[in-house]
Coordinates of C-alpha atoms and ligand atoms in Angstrom, one line a residue:
M1 CA 131.5 68.8 155.9
S2 CA 130.1 69.8 159.1
I3 CA 132.3 68.7 161.6
L4 CA 130.2 67.6 165.3
K5 CA 131.4 68.3 168.4
F6 CA 133.7 65.6 170.2
M7 CA 131.4 64.8 172.5
T8 CA 129.9 61.5 174.7
L9 CA 126.3 59.8 174.7
G10 CA 127.1 60.9 178.5
R11 CA 127.6 64.7 178.2
H12 CA 125.3 65.0 175.9
I13 CA 122.3 63.4 178.2
I14 CA 124.0 65.8 181.3
E15 CA 123.9 68.8 179.3
G16 CA 120.1 67.7 177.9
E17 CA 119.4 67.7 181.6
E18 CA 121.2 70.4 182.6
M19 CA 118.3 72.6 180.1
H20 CA 115.7 71.5 182.9
P21 CA 116.8 73.7 186.0
E22 CA 114.1 71.1 187.8
A23 CA 116.5 68.4 186.3
T24 CA 117.4 65.5 189.3
G25 CA 119.4 64.0 186.8
E26 CA 117.7 60.7 187.5
L27 CA 117.1 60.7 183.7
S28 CA 120.9 60.9 182.6
K29 CA 121.5 57.7 185.2
L30 CA 118.8 55.9 183.3
L31 CA 120.1 56.6 179.6
A32 CA 124.1 56.2 180.8
D33 CA 123.0 52.8 183.0
L34 CA 121.5 52.3 179.5
S35 CA 124.1 52.4 177.4
L36 CA 126.4 50.2 179.3
A37 CA 123.9 47.8 178.4
A38 CA 124.0 48.4 175.3
K39 CA 127.5 48.4 174.6
V40 CA 127.5 44.9 176.4
I41 CA 124.9 43.6 174.1
S42 CA 126.4 45.0 170.8
L43 CA 129.3 43.3 171.5
E44 CA 127.9 39.8 171.9
V45 CA 125.6 40.8 168.9
N46 CA 128.9 41.4 167.0
K47 CA 130.2 37.6 168.1
A48 CA 127.2 36.4 165.9
G49 CA 129.7 33.7 164.1
L50 CA 130.3 32.0 167.4
A51 CA 127.8 29.0 167.8
D52 CA 128.2 28.7 171.6
I53 CA 125.7 31.2 171.4
L54 CA 123.4 31.3 167.8
G55 CA 120.9 29.4 167.6
F56 CA 117.4 28.2 169.3
T57 CA 117.4 27.7 173.4
G58 CA 114.0 25.4 172.3
D59 CA 112.1 27.9 174.1
S60 CA 109.6 30.1 173.0
N61 CA 108.7 33.4 174.0
V62 CA 104.7 35.1 175.5
H63 CA 104.3 35.4 171.6
G64 CA 104.8 31.2 171.4
E65 CA 108.3 33.0 168.5
Q66 CA 111.2 30.4 168.4
V67 CA 113.4 32.1 171.2
K68 CA 117.1 32.8 170.2
K69 CA 119.6 32.5 173.0
L70 CA 120.8 36.2 171.9
D71 CA 117.2 37.6 172.6
V72 CA 117.4 35.9 176.3
Y73 CA 121.0 37.3 176.1
A74 CA 119.5 40.9 175.9
H75 CA 116.7 40.3 177.8
D76 CA 119.1 39.2 181.2
M77 CA 121.4 41.8 180.1
L78 CA 119.0 44.8 179.9
I79 CA 117.8 44.2 183.4
R80 CA 120.6 43.1 185.1
A81 CA 122.0 46.5 183.8
M82 CA 118.8 48.5 185.0
D83 CA 116.9 46.8 188.0
H84 CA 119.4 48.1 190.5
G85 CA 120.8 52.0 189.7
G86 CA 117.6 53.1 191.9
H87 CA 116.2 55.3 189.0
L88 CA 112.8 52.5 188.2
C89 CA 109.8 51.2 189.7
V90 CA 108.5 48.6 187.1
M91 CA 110.4 47.8 183.7
A92 CA 108.0 45.4 180.9
S93 CA 110.0 44.0 178.0
E94 CA 108.3 42.4 174.3
E95 CA 110.1 39.0 175.8
E96 CA 108.4 38.4 178.9
E97 CA 104.6 38.7 179.7
N98 CA 104.3 40.5 182.9
I99 CA 106.0 43.7 184.6
I100 CA 109.2 42.6 185.9
H101 CA 109.6 44.7 189.7
I102 CA 112.5 45.4 191.0
P103 CA 113.7 43.5 193.7
N104 CA 113.0 44.3 197.8
R105 CA 116.5 44.9 198.3
F106 CA 117.2 47.7 195.6
K107 CA 116.0 51.5 195.9
I108 CA 112.7 51.8 193.9
G109 CA 112.9 55.0 191.4
K110 CA 110.1 57.4 189.5
Y111 CA 110.9 56.4 185.9
V112 CA 109.4 53.0 183.9
L113 CA 111.3 51.1 181.2
L114 CA 109.8 49.4 178.6
F115 CA 112.0 47.7 175.9
D116 CA 112.2 45.1 173.3
P117 CA 115.6 43.8 174.1
L118 CA 116.5 42.5 170.8
D119 CA 114.0 43.1 168.0
G120 CA 114.4 41.4 164.7
S121 CA 115.6 38.7 165.8
S122 CA 114.8 36.3 163.5
N123 CA 117.1 38.1 161.4
I124 CA 120.9 37.2 163.6
D125 CA 121.6 34.0 161.9
A126 CA 121.6 35.6 159.0
N127 CA 124.1 38.8 159.9
I128 CA 121.1 40.7 159.0
S129 CA 121.1 44.3 161.2
I130 CA 118.8 44.0 165.2
G131 CA 118.2 47.0 167.3
T132 CA 116.7 47.3 171.0
I133 CA 114.0 49.7 171.0
F134 CA 113.0 51.4 174.8
S135 CA 110.6 54.0 176.2
I136 CA 110.6 55.5 179.6
Y137 CA 108.1 56.9 181.2
K138 CA 107.2 58.8 184.6
R139 CA 105.3 57.1 186.9
I140 CA 102.2 57.8 187.8
T141 CA 101.1 55.7 191.0
P142 CA 102.4 56.8 194.3
E143 CA 106.1 56.9 194.9
G144 CA 108.1 54.7 197.3
K145 CA 106.3 51.9 196.0
P146 CA 107.0 49.0 193.8
G147 CA 105.3 49.5 189.7
T148 CA 102.3 49.0 189.1
L149 CA 100.5 47.6 185.2
E150 CA 98.8 51.0 185.3
D151 CA 102.2 52.4 185.3
C152 CA 103.4 50.9 182.3
L153 CA 100.5 51.2 180.0
Q154 CA 100.6 55.1 179.7
Q155 CA 99.7 56.2 176.0
G156 CA 102.9 57.3 174.0
T157 CA 102.4 60.8 174.5
Q158 CA 103.4 60.4 178.2
Q159 CA 106.9 59.4 177.5
V160 CA 109.8 61.5 178.6
A161 CA 112.5 59.4 176.7
A162 CA 113.0 57.0 173.9
G163 CA 115.4 55.1 171.8
Y164 CA 117.1 52.4 170.1
V165 CA 120.4 50.9 169.3
V166 CA 120.4 49.1 165.9
Y167 CA 123.3 46.6 165.9
G168 CA 124.2 47.1 162.0
S169 CA 127.7 47.9 160.4
S170 CA 127.9 49.6 163.5
T171 CA 126.3 50.1 167.1
I172 CA 124.4 53.3 167.1
L173 CA 122.4 54.5 169.7
V174 CA 119.2 57.2 168.8
Y175 CA 117.4 59.0 171.3
T176 CA 115.4 61.9 172.3
A177 CA 114.1 63.4 175.2
G178 CA 112.5 66.5 174.5
H179 CA 115.2 68.3 172.7
G180 CA 115.8 67.0 169.1
V181 CA 117.0 63.6 168.2
H182 CA 120.3 62.6 168.4
G183 CA 122.7 59.3 166.9
F184 CA 125.6 58.4 169.1
T185 CA 128.0 55.4 166.8
L186 CA 129.6 53.1 169.3
D187 CA 133.8 53.6 169.2
P188 CA 135.0 50.0 170.1
A189 CA 138.5 50.9 170.7
F190 CA 137.4 52.5 173.5
G191 CA 133.9 51.9 174.4
E192 CA 132.4 55.2 174.1
F193 CA 129.1 56.3 172.4
L194 CA 130.1 59.4 170.3
L195 CA 127.7 62.0 168.8
S196 CA 127.6 61.2 164.7
H197 CA 124.0 62.7 164.1
E198 CA 123.0 65.6 165.6
Y199 CA 119.3 67.1 165.7
I200 CA 117.9 64.5 163.6
Q201 CA 115.1 65.8 160.7
I202 CA 113.1 63.0 159.0
P203 CA 112.6 64.4 155.2
K204 CA 109.2 66.0 154.9
K205 CA 108.9 63.6 152.0
S206 CA 111.0 60.6 150.8
K207 CA 111.6 57.8 147.9
I208 CA 111.6 55.0 150.1
Y209 CA 108.9 52.8 151.3
S210 CA 109.1 50.2 153.5
I211 CA 106.6 46.7 154.0
N212 CA 106.5 43.6 152.9
E213 CA 104.8 43.3 150.0
G214 CA 103.7 39.3 150.2
N215 CA 100.8 40.6 152.4
Y216 CA 99.8 42.8 149.4
K217 CA 96.3 39.9 149.0
Y218 CA 95.1 40.5 152.4
W219 CA 95.5 44.5 152.6
H220 CA 93.0 46.9 152.6
P221 CA 92.2 48.0 148.5
G222 CA 93.2 51.6 149.3
L223 CA 96.9 50.8 150.7
K224 CA 96.9 48.6 147.7
K225 CA 96.1 51.3 145.6
Y226 CA 98.8 53.7 147.4
I227 CA 101.4 50.8 146.8
K228 CA 100.7 51.2 142.9
Y229 CA 100.8 54.7 142.8
L230 CA 104.5 54.5 144.0
Q231 CA 104.9 52.4 141.6
E232 CA 103.7 54.6 138.5
E233 CA 106.4 56.4 136.5
D234 CA 106.8 60.5 137.4
K235 CA 109.6 62.7 137.6
A236 CA 107.1 65.4 138.9
S237 CA 106.8 63.4 142.5
E238 CA 109.9 61.4 142.2
R239 CA 108.2 58.2 141.7
P240 CA 108.6 55.1 141.1
Y241 CA 109.9 55.0 144.6
S242 CA 112.0 52.2 145.8
S243 CA 111.1 49.6 148.1
R244 CA 112.9 49.1 150.3
Y245 CA 112.6 46.4 153.3
I246 CA 115.0 44.7 155.3
G247 CA 112.3 43.1 157.5
S248 CA 113.9 44.3 161.0
M249 CA 112.0 47.6 162.1
V250 CA 114.9 49.0 163.9
A251 CA 117.0 48.9 160.0
D252 CA 114.3 49.8 158.5
N253 CA 113.2 52.9 160.5
H254 CA 116.8 54.0 161.1
R255 CA 117.0 54.2 156.9
N256 CA 114.4 55.8 157.1
L257 CA 114.8 58.5 159.8
L258 CA 118.1 59.1 157.8
Y259 CA 116.9 58.9 153.7
G260 CA 113.7 59.9 154.6
G261 CA 110.3 56.7 153.7
I262 CA 107.6 55.2 154.9
F263 CA 107.6 52.6 157.0
M264 CA 104.3 50.1 157.1
Y265 CA 103.3 47.4 158.3
P266 CA 99.5 47.2 157.9
A267 CA 96.1 45.1 159.7
D268 CA 95.2 42.6 157.2
S269 CA 92.6 40.4 156.7
R270 CA 94.2 37.5 158.5
N271 CA 95.4 40.1 161.2
P272 CA 93.3 42.6 161.7
K273 CA 95.6 44.7 164.0
G274 CA 98.6 44.1 162.4
K275 CA 101.7 42.6 164.2
L276 CA 103.8 45.0 165.7
R277 CA 103.9 45.6 169.4
L278 CA 102.3 49.1 170.6
M279 CA 104.1 49.5 174.0
Y280 CA 107.8 48.2 172.2
E281 CA 108.2 48.8 169.3
C282 CA 105.4 51.5 167.9
D283 CA 105.4 53.7 171.0
P284 CA 108.9 54.9 171.3
F285 CA 109.5 55.2 167.3
A286 CA 106.4 57.3 166.9
F287 CA 107.8 59.5 169.7
I288 CA 111.2 59.6 168.1
I289 CA 109.8 59.7 164.4
E290 CA 107.5 63.0 165.9
A291 CA 110.6 64.6 167.5
A292 CA 112.5 64.2 164.5
G293 CA 109.6 66.3 162.3
G294 CA 107.5 63.1 161.0
R295 CA 104.6 61.4 161.2
A296 CA 103.6 57.9 163.0
T297 CA 99.4 56.8 162.8
D298 CA 97.8 53.6 162.6
G299 CA 96.3 54.4 159.6
K300 CA 93.8 57.5 161.4
K301 CA 94.9 58.0 164.3
R302 CA 98.2 59.5 166.3
I303 CA 100.0 55.9 167.6
L304 CA 101.1 58.4 170.5
E305 CA 97.9 58.9 171.3
I306 CA 96.8 55.0 171.7
Q307 CA 95.8 53.9 175.1
P308 CA 97.4 50.9 175.6
Q309 CA 94.4 47.8 177.0
S310 CA 97.6 45.5 177.5
L311 CA 101.2 44.6 177.4
H312 CA 101.2 43.4 174.5
E313 CA 99.0 44.6 172.4
R314 CA 99.4 45.0 168.5
T315 CA 98.7 48.1 166.3
P316 CA 98.6 49.0 162.9
V317 CA 101.5 51.2 161.8
F318 CA 102.5 53.9 159.4
M319 CA 105.5 55.6 160.5
G320 CA 108.4 58.3 158.7
S321 CA 107.4 61.0 156.3
E322 CA 104.8 63.4 157.2
E323 CA 104.3 64.3 153.5
D324 CA 103.9 60.4 152.6
V325 CA 102.1 59.1 155.4
K326 CA 99.5 61.6 155.2
M327 CA 99.2 60.1 151.3
V328 CA 98.4 56.8 152.6
E329 CA 96.0 57.5 155.6
D330 CA 94.3 59.8 152.1
F331 CA 94.2 56.6 150.0
M332 CA 92.3 54.5 152.6
A333 CA 89.6 56.9 153.4
K334 CA 89.0 57.7 150.2
E335 CA 88.7 53.3 150.1
E336 CA 86.1 53.8 152.5
A337 CA 84.1 56.8 151.6
A338 CA 83.6 55.4 148.5
E339 CA 82.7 51.5 150.0
T340 CA 80.4 53.7 151.8
K341 CA 78.6 55.5 148.9
Ligands
P6P1 P1 107.6 40.3 159.0 C1 110.4 42.2 163.5 O1 110.2 40.3 164.4 C2 109.7 42.6 163.5 O2 108.7 42.3 164.7 C3 110.5 43.6 162.8 O3 111.3 44.2 163.5 C4 109.9 43.6 161.4 O4 109.6 45.0 161.2 C5 108.7 42.6 161.3 O5 108.6 42.1 162.5 C6 109.0 42.1 160.5 O6 107.5 41.0 160.0 O7 106.4 40.0 158.7 O8 107.4 40.9 157.2 O9 108.3 39.1 158.2

């Protein structure tokens, strides 16, 4: 049993930043502000039984999806926690169509924050784990002025930090700022995130696959063959795999990060770009999973190398244990090669 250091998230962030002599400490403060928002959102999510905050607002978000009050609460809480720290020049939220400017009365900073305030929110009323996802970039437009859409539409490789909070049996914040992937569990007794998972490394090969098999008939023929391959019995390659799909990518990917696994939300004949958003879901998780030794592609290309054209664009995604992601890519490439013969 490894005895982890008794270390708070705040201390860990500072130590991580101290590894960079040129660091100004701004990123530390930004991440500390994010953890404050996460604590407050966790408090509300854990009151999920209270009718006053559950249920539909009757509104819908930019994607026409029914918005639940907790989505709006998390979105508003993140903006309120982040807009006045003086570290950001602009924000963008999965719940908001356009970029979010920093109010004139606050100092403009050098970072950009993109976030999905509460992913998996359709599961809220069923008390299934949901999560907050975030990406941090450095601005690319001149300092001192408000940030722009250009600052937000950067390739995932440009992230300086990324992370997520999973609100489940406990609240865990996982982040990377370029020095490994680390997890912190919230101790509600004194409201601190304590180091619980240091230098997370995702197993290179797994026995778990996560995909919505209800879409089977619409999939790429190579993907169909891959899933059938996983379901065959072969002890040497530890098949059949187990199917684990919660319908909440933060929970599915958190489990896969710790146990190994491949998470897939592919394109299909009805949705040529799949369902998940590049900026708010796929880029941050791709950054984390690659930092943990895994792989994340759209079936062909690294997610992190996709140049975004718009804030809410979607991408097919295959992410998790490196060998498993490479195998599904091979199955689809072989099928395409056979079709062109
Ligand atoms: P489906 C939640 O709405 C979400 O964006 C992800 O968290 C999740 O993995 C996916 O959609 C589930 O989508 O179509 O399988 O219900």
